Amino acid sequence: MTSRGDDDPAAGHARRLLRTATRYSASRCAALCLVSMAATGAGLLLPAVLGRALDLLLAHAPATRWVLCCAGLVLLLGLLDAVQTVLTGTVDARTTAWLRRRLTGHVLGVGPRATDRFGSGDLVARLVGNAAEAGTTPAARAALVAALAGPVGGVVALGLIDWWLAAVFLAGAPVLALLLRAVSRDTSESASRYQRAQGRIAAALAEAVEGVRTVRAAGTEDRETARVLRPLPDLSRAGHRMWRVQGRAAARAVAVAPLLQLAVVAVAGVLLTRGRLSVGEVLAASRYAVLATGVGVLVGRLAGLARARAAARRLG
């Protein structure tokens, strides 16, 4: 059942709903953002510390302090990752529960008009599945800052090692930016179509269950089955499109990111032969190139946010 709840006013309601949901878990979102940023900072420090330790070891100089710093950073990253996982799960669960309570109370307050407009099955699909997807938005937004800080910090670190390294990377950065923009746009469109098709199936199924005695008495089981599953081709097309969008994004990232990393490492090797970089700095540059091309993390975050926004519009 296609509803009028997916129009522009619903998008405005969805934004307000998500803002209120984010404020509901504001302290935990702030903590998640801080933990994510701390993990990103530790990840950015590690290559530099590793490079310094390697240079000292190659020069047969005392490097115990730097090796211990490396070990400490690795342990800190493991601890922060565990805390980030717990906070993400907590924020997702709290936000989903709040959305379901808020929307269930609203539907019950509206009364029969809600089922007349949307259908009971479609309402259940929105309150259960769509609320769970929309509930991931606050945590995803909080972690997105750190996901963006990683690549930006990697580029800055390359520039601090040698400006040629940052220049080489930035030459290919527009391709990555276009990739991320296309993924966000296409995923949002596909997710909206997928969720609408789910809602139509749920609404038809609920109607069939409510009238199951009449269906049995009339012997129209096959006709009802066909009616319930009529939106299935649309659901399949939207689902396959989502996977194709993410597959194409992953393929492009696999093609572009390694080329940028190789370009940075190649330039670092040339600078090493000219005495402008040390072996440890080449190691650090190779690691920062990987961080700077963190497209996989950003693609995953943006795709998740696109699906969550589509679900929030259906709630709106």
PDB file of C-alpha atoms in Angstrom:
ATOM      1  CA  MET A   1       0.000   0.000   0.000  1.00  0.00           C
ATOM      2  CA  THR A   2       1.591   3.269  -1.060  1.00  0.00           C
ATOM      3  CA  SER A   3       0.944   5.896   1.579  1.00  0.00           C
ATOM      4  CA  ARG A   4       1.071   9.634   1.679  1.00  0.00           C
ATOM      5  CA  GLY A   5       3.446   9.301   4.630  1.00  0.00           C
ATOM      6  CA  ASP A   6       6.460   9.216   2.327  1.00  0.00           C
ATOM      7  CA  ASP A   7       6.031  12.757   0.928  1.00  0.00           C
ATOM      8  CA  ASP A   8       8.029  15.911   1.724  1.00  0.00           C
ATOM      9  CA  PRO A   9       6.129  16.841   4.923  1.00  0.00           C
ATOM     10  CA  ALA A  10       6.957  13.380   6.235  1.00  0.00           C
ATOM     11  CA  ALA A  11      10.636  14.080   5.617  1.00  0.00           C
ATOM     12  CA  GLY A  12      10.352  17.181   7.798  1.00  0.00           C
ATOM     13  CA  HIS A  13       8.605  15.179  10.519  1.00  0.00           C
ATOM     14  CA  ALA A  14      11.321  12.536  10.214  1.00  0.00           C
ATOM     15  CA  ARG A  15      14.106  15.073  10.744  1.00  0.00           C
ATOM     16  CA  ARG A  16      12.404  16.445  13.850  1.00  0.00           C
ATOM     17  CA  LEU A  17      11.779  12.930  15.137  1.00  0.00           C
ATOM     18  CA  LEU A  18      15.434  11.977  14.712  1.00  0.00           C
ATOM     19  CA  ARG A  19      16.618  15.196  16.350  1.00  0.00           C
ATOM     20  CA  THR A  20      14.435  14.447  19.376  1.00  0.00           C
ATOM     21  CA  ALA A  21      15.646  10.834  19.433  1.00  0.00           C
ATOM     22  CA  THR A  22      19.251  12.022  19.349  1.00  0.00           C
ATOM     23  CA  ARG A  23      18.628  14.377  22.272  1.00  0.00           C
ATOM     24  CA  TYR A  24      17.114  11.438  24.182  1.00  0.00           C
ATOM     25  CA  SER A  25      20.530   9.689  24.097  1.00  0.00           C
ATOM     26  CA  ALA A  26      22.599  12.871  23.895  1.00  0.00           C
ATOM     27  CA  SER A  27      25.034  11.983  26.686  1.00  0.00           C
ATOM     28  CA  ARG A  28      25.730   8.519  25.283  1.00  0.00           C
ATOM     29  CA  CYS A  29      26.077   9.918  21.749  1.00  0.00           C
ATOM     30  CA  ALA A  30      28.581  12.466  23.052  1.00  0.00           C
ATOM     31  CA  ALA A  31      30.501   9.708  24.823  1.00  0.00           C
ATOM     32  CA  LEU A  32      30.450   7.588  21.662  1.00  0.00           C
ATOM     33  CA  CYS A  33      31.744  10.512  19.618  1.00  0.00           C
ATOM     34  CA  LEU A  34      34.570  11.128  22.116  1.00  0.00           C
ATOM     35  CA  VAL A  35      35.526   7.435  22.244  1.00  0.00           C
ATOM     36  CA  SER A  36      35.465   7.186  18.452  1.00  0.00           C
ATOM     37  CA  MET A  37      37.621  10.303  18.122  1.00  0.00           C
ATOM     38  CA  ALA A  38      40.036   8.960  20.734  1.00  0.00           C
ATOM     39  CA  ALA A  39      40.308   5.688  18.799  1.00  0.00           C
ATOM     40  CA  THR A  40      40.919   7.624  15.593  1.00  0.00           C
ATOM     41  CA  GLY A  41      43.577   9.720  17.309  1.00  0.00           C
ATOM     42  CA  ALA A  42      45.331   6.645  18.649  1.00  0.00           C
ATOM     43  CA  GLY A  43      45.174   5.074  15.198  1.00  0.00           C
ATOM     44  CA  LEU A  44      46.765   8.188  13.703  1.00  0.00           C
ATOM     45  CA  LEU A  45      49.546   8.236  16.311  1.00  0.00           C
ATOM     46  CA  LEU A  46      50.474   4.574  15.886  1.00  0.00           C
ATOM     47  CA  PRO A  47      52.149   4.798  12.418  1.00  0.00           C
ATOM     48  CA  ALA A  48      54.306   7.735  13.531  1.00  0.00           C
ATOM     49  CA  VAL A  49      55.389   5.925  16.700  1.00  0.00           C
ATOM     50  CA  LEU A  50      56.065   2.738  14.738  1.00  0.00           C
ATOM     51  CA  GLY A  51      58.175   4.662  12.246  1.00  0.00           C
ATOM     52  CA  ARG A  52      60.189   6.351  14.993  1.00  0.00           C
ATOM     53  CA  ALA A  53      60.793   3.027  16.753  1.00  0.00           C
ATOM     54  CA  LEU A  54      61.932   1.442  13.484  1.00  0.00           C
ATOM     55  CA  ASP A  55      64.391   4.271  12.773  1.00  0.00           C
ATOM     56  CA  LEU A  56      65.910   3.938  16.247  1.00  0.00           C
ATOM     57  CA  LEU A  57      66.187   0.158  15.954  1.00  0.00           C
ATOM     58  CA  LEU A  58      67.893   0.431  12.557  1.00  0.00           C
ATOM     59  CA  ALA A  59      70.308   2.991  14.024  1.00  0.00           C
ATOM     60  CA  HIS A  60      71.001   0.627  16.997  1.00  0.00           C
ATOM     61  CA  ALA A  61      69.839   3.362  19.361  1.00  0.00           C
ATOM     62  CA  PRO A  62      67.748   2.792  22.522  1.00  0.00           C
ATOM     63  CA  ALA A  63      64.134   2.318  21.426  1.00  0.00           C
ATOM     64  CA  THR A  64      62.513   0.671  24.446  1.00  0.00           C
ATOM     65  CA  ARG A  65      60.324   3.669  25.245  1.00  0.00           C
ATOM     66  CA  TRP A  66      59.000   3.877  21.684  1.00  0.00           C
ATOM     67  CA  VAL A  67      58.337   0.136  21.501  1.00  0.00           C
ATOM     68  CA  LEU A  68      56.400   0.346  24.768  1.00  0.00           C
ATOM     69  CA  CYS A  69      54.445   3.281  23.332  1.00  0.00           C
ATOM     70  CA  CYS A  70      53.516   1.113  20.343  1.00  0.00           C
ATOM     71  CA  ALA A  71      52.334  -1.663  22.644  1.00  0.00           C
ATOM     72  CA  GLY A  72      50.348   0.823  24.739  1.00  0.00           C
ATOM     73  CA  LEU A  73      48.647   2.299  21.683  1.00  0.00           C
ATOM     74  CA  VAL A  74      47.688  -1.163  20.423  1.00  0.00           C
ATOM     75  CA  LEU A  75      46.152  -2.035  23.810  1.00  0.00           C
ATOM     76  CA  LEU A  76      44.377   1.326  23.950  1.00  0.00           C
ATOM     77  CA  LEU A  77      42.907   0.765  20.484  1.00  0.00           C
ATOM     78  CA  GLY A  78      41.563  -2.615  21.579  1.00  0.00           C
ATOM     79  CA  LEU A  79      39.982  -1.124  24.708  1.00  0.00           C
ATOM     80  CA  LEU A  80      38.449   1.817  22.852  1.00  0.00           C
ATOM     81  CA  ASP A  81      37.048  -0.503  20.189  1.00  0.00           C
ATOM     82  CA  ALA A  82      35.328  -2.585  22.888  1.00  0.00           C
ATOM     83  CA  VAL A  83      33.852   0.518  24.542  1.00  0.00           C
ATOM     84  CA  GLN A  84      32.715   1.838  21.153  1.00  0.00           C
ATOM     85  CA  THR A  85      30.942  -1.449  20.399  1.00  0.00           C
ATOM     86  CA  VAL A  86      29.085  -1.393  23.740  1.00  0.00           C
ATOM     87  CA  LEU A  87      28.089   2.257  23.385  1.00  0.00           C
ATOM     88  CA  THR A  88      26.870   1.763  19.819  1.00  0.00           C
ATOM     89  CA  GLY A  89      24.683  -1.178  20.811  1.00  0.00           C
ATOM     90  CA  THR A  90      23.327   0.716  23.830  1.00  0.00           C
ATOM     91  CA  VAL A  91      22.458   3.858  21.851  1.00  0.00           C
ATOM     92  CA  ASP A  92      20.846   1.815  19.053  1.00  0.00           C
ATOM     93  CA  ALA A  93      18.709  -0.148  21.542  1.00  0.00           C
ATOM     94  CA  ARG A  94      17.659   2.937  23.539  1.00  0.00           C
ATOM     95  CA  THR A  95      16.777   4.942  20.446  1.00  0.00           C
ATOM     96  CA  THR A  96      14.817   2.082  18.871  1.00  0.00           C
ATOM     97  CA  ALA A  97      12.879   1.505  22.091  1.00  0.00           C
ATOM     98  CA  TRP A  98      12.116   5.238  22.390  1.00  0.00           C
ATOM     99  CA  LEU A  99      10.915   5.447  18.779  1.00  0.00           C
ATOM    100  CA  ARG A 100       8.674   2.428  19.204  1.00  0.00           C
ATOM    101  CA  ARG A 101       7.139   3.766  22.422  1.00  0.00           C
ATOM    102  CA  ARG A 102       6.632   7.226  20.939  1.00  0.00           C
ATOM    103  CA  LEU A 103       5.104   5.979  17.686  1.00  0.00           C
ATOM    104  CA  THR A 104       2.977   3.254  19.257  1.00  0.00           C
ATOM    105  CA  GLY A 105       1.496   5.822  21.621  1.00  0.00           C
ATOM    106  CA  HIS A 106       0.829   8.126  18.690  1.00  0.00           C
ATOM    107  CA  VAL A 107      -0.858   5.386  16.634  1.00  0.00           C
ATOM    108  CA  LEU A 108      -3.032   4.378  19.582  1.00  0.00           C
ATOM    109  CA  GLY A 109      -3.895   8.033  20.158  1.00  0.00           C
ATOM    110  CA  VAL A 110      -4.917   8.535  16.540  1.00  0.00           C
ATOM    111  CA  GLY A 111      -7.165   5.473  16.715  1.00  0.00           C
ATOM    112  CA  PRO A 112      -8.822   3.718  13.754  1.00  0.00           C
ATOM    113  CA  ARG A 113      -7.839   6.514  11.354  1.00  0.00           C
ATOM    114  CA  ALA A 114      -4.267   5.193  11.381  1.00  0.00           C
ATOM    115  CA  THR A 115      -5.229   1.701  10.195  1.00  0.00           C
ATOM    116  CA  ASP A 116      -7.679   3.144   7.678  1.00  0.00           C
ATOM    117  CA  ARG A 117      -4.915   5.244   6.147  1.00  0.00           C
ATOM    118  CA  PHE A 118      -1.986   2.828   6.260  1.00  0.00           C
ATOM    119  CA  GLY A 119      -3.312  -0.641   7.082  1.00  0.00           C
ATOM    120  CA  SER A 120      -2.396  -2.598  10.206  1.00  0.00           C
ATOM    121  CA  GLY A 121       0.288  -4.655   8.466  1.00  0.00           C
ATOM    122  CA  ASP A 122       2.031  -1.594   7.091  1.00  0.00           C
ATOM    123  CA  LEU A 123       1.914   0.051  10.526  1.00  0.00           C
ATOM    124  CA  VAL A 124       3.488  -3.002  12.130  1.00  0.00           C
ATOM    125  CA  ALA A 125       6.243  -3.033   9.498  1.00  0.00           C
ATOM    126  CA  ARG A 126       6.974   0.640  10.203  1.00  0.00           C
ATOM    127  CA  LEU A 127       6.884   0.325  13.992  1.00  0.00           C
ATOM    128  CA  VAL A 128       9.045  -2.813  14.074  1.00  0.00           C
ATOM    129  CA  GLY A 129      11.457  -2.942  11.135  1.00  0.00           C
ATOM    130  CA  ASN A 130      11.654   0.736  10.164  1.00  0.00           C
ATOM    131  CA  ALA A 131      11.978   1.880  13.785  1.00  0.00           C
ATOM    132  CA  ALA A 132      14.936  -0.469  14.262  1.00  0.00           C
ATOM    133  CA  GLU A 133      16.663   0.917  11.166  1.00  0.00           C
ATOM    134  CA  ALA A 134      15.934   4.534  12.055  1.00  0.00           C
ATOM    135  CA  GLY A 135      17.153   3.871  15.599  1.00  0.00           C
ATOM    136  CA  THR A 136      20.713   3.432  14.338  1.00  0.00           C
ATOM    137  CA  THR A 137      20.888   7.070  13.182  1.00  0.00           C
ATOM    138  CA  PRO A 138      22.170   8.806  16.367  1.00  0.00           C
ATOM    139  CA  ALA A 139      25.018   6.336  16.893  1.00  0.00           C
ATOM    140  CA  ALA A 140      25.899   6.363  13.192  1.00  0.00           C
ATOM    141  CA  ARG A 141      26.042  10.153  13.152  1.00  0.00           C
ATOM    142  CA  ALA A 142      28.182  10.211  16.285  1.00  0.00           C
ATOM    143  CA  ALA A 143      30.650   7.737  14.784  1.00  0.00           C
ATOM    144  CA  LEU A 144      30.614   9.417  11.372  1.00  0.00           C
ATOM    145  CA  VAL A 145      32.715  12.321  12.683  1.00  0.00           C
ATOM    146  CA  ALA A 146      35.494   9.910  13.622  1.00  0.00           C
ATOM    147  CA  ALA A 147      35.098   8.042  10.338  1.00  0.00           C
ATOM    148  CA  LEU A 148      35.693  11.325   8.507  1.00  0.00           C
ATOM    149  CA  ALA A 149      38.522  12.351  10.846  1.00  0.00           C
ATOM    150  CA  GLY A 150      40.519   9.229   9.987  1.00  0.00           C
ATOM    151  CA  PRO A 151      41.004   9.972   6.265  1.00  0.00           C
ATOM    152  CA  VAL A 152      41.447  13.706   6.900  1.00  0.00           C
ATOM    153  CA  GLY A 153      44.029  13.009   9.585  1.00  0.00           C
ATOM    154  CA  GLY A 154      45.807  10.598   7.263  1.00  0.00           C
ATOM    155  CA  VAL A 155      46.116  13.276   4.581  1.00  0.00           C
ATOM    156  CA  VAL A 156      47.386  15.840   7.123  1.00  0.00           C
ATOM    157  CA  ALA A 157      49.935  13.346   8.438  1.00  0.00           C
ATOM    158  CA  LEU A 158      51.160  12.687   4.885  1.00  0.00           C
ATOM    159  CA  GLY A 159      51.599  16.428   4.437  1.00  0.00           C
ATOM    160  CA  LEU A 160      53.582  16.667   7.679  1.00  0.00           C
ATOM    161  CA  ILE A 161      55.932  13.905   6.514  1.00  0.00           C
ATOM    162  CA  ASP A 162      56.397  15.519   3.094  1.00  0.00           C
ATOM    163  CA  TRP A 163      54.069  17.762   1.100  1.00  0.00           C
ATOM    164  CA  TRP A 164      54.658  15.700  -2.057  1.00  0.00           C
ATOM    165  CA  LEU A 165      52.927  12.721  -0.412  1.00  0.00           C
ATOM    166  CA  ALA A 166      49.795  14.735   0.384  1.00  0.00           C
ATOM    167  CA  ALA A 167      49.808  16.283  -3.108  1.00  0.00           C
ATOM    168  CA  VAL A 168      49.896  12.846  -4.755  1.00  0.00           C
ATOM    169  CA  PHE A 169      46.995  11.642  -2.643  1.00  0.00           C
ATOM    170  CA  LEU A 170      44.891  14.783  -3.126  1.00  0.00           C
ATOM    171  CA  ALA A 171      45.252  14.425  -6.892  1.00  0.00           C
ATOM    172  CA  GLY A 172      43.016  11.341  -6.732  1.00  0.00           C
ATOM    173  CA  ALA A 173      40.775  12.485  -3.863  1.00  0.00           C
ATOM    174  CA  PRO A 174      37.979  13.912  -6.109  1.00  0.00           C
ATOM    175  CA  VAL A 175      37.315  10.407  -7.448  1.00  0.00           C
ATOM    176  CA  LEU A 176      36.741   9.152  -3.903  1.00  0.00           C
ATOM    177  CA  ALA A 177      34.449  12.091  -3.116  1.00  0.00           C
ATOM    178  CA  LEU A 178      32.288  11.399  -6.181  1.00  0.00           C
ATOM    179  CA  LEU A 179      32.135   7.726  -5.225  1.00  0.00           C
ATOM    180  CA  LEU A 180      30.842   8.507  -1.723  1.00  0.00           C
ATOM    181  CA  ARG A 181      28.256  10.960  -3.039  1.00  0.00           C
ATOM    182  CA  ALA A 182      26.891   8.451  -5.547  1.00  0.00           C
ATOM    183  CA  VAL A 183      26.678   5.696  -2.929  1.00  0.00           C
ATOM    184  CA  SER A 184      24.709   7.875  -0.502  1.00  0.00           C
ATOM    185  CA  ARG A 185      22.218   9.038  -3.169  1.00  0.00           C
ATOM    186  CA  ASP A 186      21.597   5.658  -4.817  1.00  0.00           C
ATOM    187  CA  THR A 187      21.349   3.737  -1.531  1.00  0.00           C
ATOM    188  CA  SER A 188      18.768   6.147  -0.121  1.00  0.00           C
ATOM    189  CA  GLU A 189      16.560   5.810  -3.213  1.00  0.00           C
ATOM    190  CA  SER A 190      16.795   2.003  -3.271  1.00  0.00           C
ATOM    191  CA  ALA A 191      16.145   1.699   0.467  1.00  0.00           C
ATOM    192  CA  SER A 192      12.991   3.814   0.177  1.00  0.00           C
ATOM    193  CA  ARG A 193      11.607   1.603  -2.589  1.00  0.00           C
ATOM    194  CA  TYR A 194      12.514  -1.564  -0.673  1.00  0.00           C
ATOM    195  CA  GLN A 195      10.795  -0.395   2.502  1.00  0.00           C
ATOM    196  CA  ARG A 196       7.676   0.711   0.637  1.00  0.00           C
ATOM    197  CA  ALA A 197       7.397  -2.722  -0.979  1.00  0.00           C
ATOM    198  CA  GLN A 198       7.836  -4.358   2.434  1.00  0.00           C
ATOM    199  CA  GLY A 199       5.023  -2.207   3.793  1.00  0.00           C
ATOM    200  CA  ARG A 200       2.674  -3.205   0.969  1.00  0.00           C
ATOM    201  CA  ILE A 201       3.348  -6.909   1.559  1.00  0.00           C
ATOM    202  CA  ALA A 202       2.835  -6.526   5.311  1.00  0.00           C
ATOM    203  CA  ALA A 203      -0.434  -4.631   4.805  1.00  0.00           C
ATOM    204  CA  ALA A 204      -1.816  -7.248   2.394  1.00  0.00           C
ATOM    205  CA  LEU A 205      -0.738 -10.084   4.692  1.00  0.00           C
ATOM    206  CA  ALA A 206      -2.453  -8.521   7.698  1.00  0.00           C
ATOM    207  CA  GLU A 207      -5.668  -8.117   5.714  1.00  0.00           C
ATOM    208  CA  ALA A 208      -5.506 -11.757   4.618  1.00  0.00           C
ATOM    209  CA  VAL A 209      -4.930 -12.956   8.193  1.00  0.00           C
ATOM    210  CA  GLU A 210      -7.853 -10.897   9.482  1.00  0.00           C
ATOM    211  CA  GLY A 211     -10.162 -12.405   6.849  1.00  0.00           C
ATOM    212  CA  VAL A 212      -8.719 -15.919   6.909  1.00  0.00           C
ATOM    213  CA  ARG A 213     -12.084 -17.580   7.629  1.00  0.00           C
ATOM    214  CA  THR A 214     -13.732 -15.824   4.720  1.00  0.00           C
ATOM    215  CA  VAL A 215     -10.831 -16.763   2.442  1.00  0.00           C
ATOM    216  CA  ARG A 216     -11.070 -20.419   3.447  1.00  0.00           C
ATOM    217  CA  ALA A 217     -14.825 -20.479   3.040  1.00  0.00           C
ATOM    218  CA  ALA A 218     -14.594 -18.923  -0.423  1.00  0.00           C
ATOM    219  CA  GLY A 219     -11.665 -21.141  -1.462  1.00  0.00           C
ATOM    220  CA  THR A 220      -9.611 -18.151  -2.624  1.00  0.00           C
ATOM    221  CA  GLU A 221      -6.328 -19.048  -0.921  1.00  0.00           C
ATOM    222  CA  ASP A 222      -4.356 -18.976  -4.157  1.00  0.00           C
ATOM    223  CA  ARG A 223      -5.791 -15.624  -5.157  1.00  0.00           C
ATOM    224  CA  GLU A 224      -5.007 -14.141  -1.737  1.00  0.00           C
ATOM    225  CA  THR A 225      -1.478 -15.540  -1.857  1.00  0.00           C
ATOM    226  CA  ALA A 226      -0.931 -13.919  -5.235  1.00  0.00           C
ATOM    227  CA  ARG A 227      -2.319 -10.620  -3.922  1.00  0.00           C
ATOM    228  CA  VAL A 228      -0.047 -10.641  -0.874  1.00  0.00           C
ATOM    229  CA  LEU A 229       3.031 -11.441  -2.960  1.00  0.00           C
ATOM    230  CA  ARG A 230       2.232  -9.035  -5.799  1.00  0.00           C
ATOM    231  CA  PRO A 231       4.806  -6.427  -4.583  1.00  0.00           C
ATOM    232  CA  LEU A 232       7.500  -9.113  -4.362  1.00  0.00           C
ATOM    233  CA  PRO A 233       9.088  -8.298  -7.766  1.00  0.00           C
ATOM    234  CA  ASP A 234       9.404  -4.641  -6.692  1.00  0.00           C
ATOM    235  CA  LEU A 235      10.971  -5.776  -3.428  1.00  0.00           C
ATOM    236  CA  SER A 236      13.411  -7.989  -5.315  1.00  0.00           C
ATOM    237  CA  ARG A 237      14.399  -5.255  -7.750  1.00  0.00           C
ATOM    238  CA  ALA A 238      14.974  -2.727  -4.976  1.00  0.00           C
ATOM    239  CA  GLY A 239      16.972  -5.214  -2.916  1.00  0.00           C
ATOM    240  CA  HIS A 240      19.136  -6.250  -5.849  1.00  0.00           C
ATOM    241  CA  ARG A 241      19.695  -2.591  -6.705  1.00  0.00           C
ATOM    242  CA  MET A 242      20.947  -1.877  -3.177  1.00  0.00           C
ATOM    243  CA  TRP A 243      23.425  -4.738  -3.425  1.00  0.00           C
ATOM    244  CA  ARG A 244      24.521  -3.611  -6.889  1.00  0.00           C
ATOM    245  CA  VAL A 245      25.091  -0.057  -5.641  1.00  0.00           C
ATOM    246  CA  GLN A 246      27.211  -1.273  -2.742  1.00  0.00           C
ATOM    247  CA  GLY A 247      28.972  -3.805  -4.954  1.00  0.00           C
ATOM    248  CA  ARG A 248      29.889  -1.165  -7.517  1.00  0.00           C
ATOM    249  CA  ALA A 249      31.082   1.128  -4.734  1.00  0.00           C
ATOM    250  CA  ALA A 250      33.253  -1.631  -3.276  1.00  0.00           C
ATOM    251  CA  ALA A 251      34.657  -2.477  -6.717  1.00  0.00           C
ATOM    252  CA  ARG A 252      35.520   1.154  -7.412  1.00  0.00           C
ATOM    253  CA  ALA A 253      37.054   1.530  -3.986  1.00  0.00           C
ATOM    254  CA  VAL A 254      39.150  -1.603  -4.543  1.00  0.00           C
ATOM    255  CA  ALA A 255      40.320  -0.143  -7.852  1.00  0.00           C
ATOM    256  CA  VAL A 256      40.968   3.451  -6.732  1.00  0.00           C
ATOM    257  CA  ALA A 257      42.222   3.102  -3.145  1.00  0.00           C
ATOM    258  CA  PRO A 258      45.133   0.702  -3.830  1.00  0.00           C
ATOM    259  CA  LEU A 259      46.278   2.864  -6.756  1.00  0.00           C
ATOM    260  CA  LEU A 260      46.418   5.902  -4.493  1.00  0.00           C
ATOM    261  CA  GLN A 261      48.248   3.920  -1.822  1.00  0.00           C
ATOM    262  CA  LEU A 262      50.771   2.629  -4.363  1.00  0.00           C
ATOM    263  CA  ALA A 263      51.289   6.144  -5.702  1.00  0.00           C
ATOM    264  CA  VAL A 264      52.018   7.467  -2.205  1.00  0.00           C
ATOM    265  CA  VAL A 265      54.391   4.597  -1.406  1.00  0.00           C
ATOM    266  CA  ALA A 266      56.158   5.011  -4.769  1.00  0.00           C
ATOM    267  CA  VAL A 267      56.750   8.721  -4.145  1.00  0.00           C
ATOM    268  CA  ALA A 268      57.880   7.927  -0.591  1.00  0.00           C
ATOM    269  CA  GLY A 269      60.380   5.435  -2.043  1.00  0.00           C
ATOM    270  CA  VAL A 270      61.767   8.067  -4.399  1.00  0.00           C
ATOM    271  CA  LEU A 271      62.101  10.516  -1.515  1.00  0.00           C
ATOM    272  CA  LEU A 272      63.862   7.816   0.507  1.00  0.00           C
ATOM    273  CA  THR A 273      66.469   7.315  -2.201  1.00  0.00           C
ATOM    274  CA  ARG A 274      67.080  11.080  -2.223  1.00  0.00           C
ATOM    275  CA  GLY A 275      67.570  11.170   1.535  1.00  0.00           C
ATOM    276  CA  ARG A 276      64.467  13.252   2.269  1.00  0.00           C
ATOM    277  CA  LEU A 277      62.719  10.459   4.179  1.00  0.00           C
ATOM    278  CA  SER A 278      63.878   7.781   6.581  1.00  0.00           C
ATOM    279  CA  VAL A 279      62.819   4.133   6.475  1.00  0.00           C
ATOM    280  CA  GLY A 280      60.496   4.710   9.434  1.00  0.00           C
ATOM    281  CA  GLU A 281      58.853   7.645   7.690  1.00  0.00           C
ATOM    282  CA  VAL A 282      58.245   5.497   4.613  1.00  0.00           C
ATOM    283  CA  LEU A 283      56.559   2.925   6.869  1.00  0.00           C
ATOM    284  CA  ALA A 284      54.445   5.649   8.475  1.00  0.00           C
ATOM    285  CA  ALA A 285      53.537   7.077   5.059  1.00  0.00           C
ATOM    286  CA  SER A 286      52.360   3.676   3.853  1.00  0.00           C
ATOM    287  CA  ARG A 287      50.101   3.323   6.894  1.00  0.00           C
ATOM    288  CA  TYR A 288      48.752   6.880   6.580  1.00  0.00           C
ATOM    289  CA  ALA A 289      47.956   6.228   2.920  1.00  0.00           C
ATOM    290  CA  VAL A 290      45.775   3.313   4.036  1.00  0.00           C
ATOM    291  CA  LEU A 291      44.017   5.525   6.605  1.00  0.00           C
ATOM    292  CA  ALA A 292      43.536   8.320   4.063  1.00  0.00           C
ATOM    293  CA  THR A 293      41.839   5.930   1.637  1.00  0.00           C
ATOM    294  CA  GLY A 294      39.430   4.600   4.270  1.00  0.00           C
ATOM    295  CA  VAL A 295      36.614   4.489   1.729  1.00  0.00           C
ATOM    296  CA  GLY A 296      35.266   1.178   2.948  1.00  0.00           C
ATOM    297  CA  VAL A 297      34.407   2.575   6.377  1.00  0.00           C
ATOM    298  CA  LEU A 298      32.828   5.698   4.914  1.00  0.00           C
ATOM    299  CA  VAL A 299      30.832   3.722   2.324  1.00  0.00           C
ATOM    300  CA  GLY A 300      29.447   1.494   5.065  1.00  0.00           C
ATOM    301  CA  ARG A 301      28.567   4.462   7.284  1.00  0.00           C
ATOM    302  CA  LEU A 302      26.918   6.404   4.485  1.00  0.00           C
ATOM    303  CA  ALA A 303      24.941   3.388   3.258  1.00  0.00           C
ATOM    304  CA  GLY A 304      23.701   2.720   6.790  1.00  0.00           C
ATOM    305  CA  LEU A 305      22.707   6.359   7.253  1.00  0.00           C
ATOM    306  CA  ALA A 306      20.891   6.353   3.897  1.00  0.00           C
ATOM    307  CA  ARG A 307      18.838   3.299   4.914  1.00  0.00           C
ATOM    308  CA  ALA A 308      18.127   4.864   8.301  1.00  0.00           C
ATOM    309  CA  ARG A 309      16.948   8.121   6.725  1.00  0.00           C
ATOM    310  CA  ALA A 310      14.627   6.210   4.396  1.00  0.00           C
ATOM    311  CA  ALA A 311      13.183   4.338   7.379  1.00  0.00           C
ATOM    312  CA  ALA A 312      12.788   7.601   9.315  1.00  0.00           C
ATOM    313  CA  ARG A 313      10.779   9.099   6.450  1.00  0.00           C
ATOM    314  CA  ARG A 314       8.361   6.182   6.662  1.00  0.00           C
ATOM    315  CA  LEU A 315       8.030   6.787  10.407  1.00  0.00           C
ATOM    316  CA  GLY A 316       7.465  10.489   9.712  1.00  0.00           C
TER     317      GLY A 316
END
